[in-house]
Tab-separated table of C-alpha atoms in Angstrom:
chain	number	residue	atom	x	y	z
A	1	UNK	CA	139.436	226.593	-70.713
A	2	UNK	CA	141.205	229.769	-70.605
A	3	UNK	CA	142.058	230.883	-74.557
A	4	UNK	CA	145.513	231.140	-75.600
A	5	UNK	CA	146.623	232.665	-78.691
A	6	UNK	CA	149.767	233.857	-80.373
A	7	UNK	CA	149.405	237.105	-78.549
A	8	UNK	CA	148.778	235.922	-75.116
A	9	UNK	CA	151.296	236.658	-72.724
A	10	UNK	CA	153.487	233.815	-71.436
A	11	UNK	CA	152.890	235.564	-67.855
A	12	UNK	CA	149.031	235.252	-68.264
A	13	UNK	CA	149.353	231.176	-69.310
A	14	UNK	CA	151.543	230.484	-66.586
A	15	UNK	CA	148.913	232.262	-64.259
A	16	UNK	CA	145.834	230.845	-65.628
A	17	UNK	CA	147.002	227.362	-66.904
A	18	UNK	CA	150.222	226.642	-64.893
A	19	UNK	CA	149.819	222.769	-65.736
A	20	UNK	CA	151.434	224.034	-68.943
A	21	UNK	CA	154.807	224.573	-67.768
A	22	UNK	CA	156.035	221.128	-68.717
A	23	UNK	CA	155.283	221.468	-72.406
A	24	UNK	CA	157.549	225.148	-72.551
A	25	UNK	CA	160.007	223.094	-70.574
A	26	UNK	CA	160.163	220.148	-72.813
A	27	UNK	CA	161.056	222.753	-75.659
A	28	UNK	CA	164.000	224.540	-73.548
A	29	UNK	CA	161.302	227.268	-72.331
A	30	UNK	CA	161.978	227.891	-68.578
A	31	UNK	CA	159.728	230.717	-68.555
A	32	UNK	CA	158.245	230.433	-64.784
A	33	UNK	CA	161.732	231.774	-64.010
A	34	UNK	CA	162.274	234.143	-66.701
A	35	UNK	CA	162.166	237.732	-66.406
A	36	UNK	CA	160.909	238.009	-69.956
A	37	UNK	CA	157.573	236.080	-68.951
A	38	UNK	CA	155.679	239.063	-67.911
A	39	UNK	CA	156.310	241.231	-71.113
A	40	UNK	CA	156.726	238.733	-73.929
A	41	UNK	CA	153.712	237.088	-76.066
A	42	UNK	CA	153.488	233.498	-76.582
A	43	UNK	CA	154.605	234.235	-80.219
A	44	UNK	CA	157.732	236.663	-79.369
A	45	UNK	CA	158.915	233.463	-76.853
A	46	UNK	CA	158.729	231.123	-79.901
A	47	UNK	CA	160.689	233.205	-82.071
A	48	UNK	CA	163.164	233.959	-79.636
A	49	UNK	CA	163.799	230.403	-79.104
A	50	UNK	CA	163.700	229.455	-82.639
A	51	UNK	CA	160.283	227.277	-82.779
A	52	UNK	CA	157.185	227.804	-84.794
A	53	UNK	CA	155.015	229.489	-83.134
A	54	UNK	CA	151.627	227.911	-84.599
A	55	UNK	CA	153.026	224.258	-84.104
A	56	UNK	CA	153.882	225.389	-80.476
A	57	UNK	CA	150.181	226.528	-79.674
A	58	UNK	CA	149.031	223.578	-81.195
A	59	UNK	CA	150.804	221.444	-79.050
A	60	UNK	CA	150.070	223.325	-75.971
A	61	UNK	CA	146.376	223.419	-77.032
A	62	UNK	CA	146.143	219.833	-77.359
A	63	UNK	CA	148.054	219.169	-74.430
A	64	UNK	CA	145.832	221.043	-71.964
A	65	UNK	CA	142.657	219.698	-73.513
A	66	UNK	CA	144.330	215.919	-72.844
A	67	UNK	CA	144.210	216.885	-69.028
């Protein structure tokens, strides 16, 4: 599985694990169409959307492992 951390760029996540998109959408992050996705880390995106980065990362990892 593709390793995702707080420092992983959103664009890298979507390129390597496009199946993760529903997790982003569920909290209002519509990263696929966002210009910031190519230059923003997971942590930066979470902070911009008032989401705890560690909690979101755990949710994302759990979701991807369940597939």
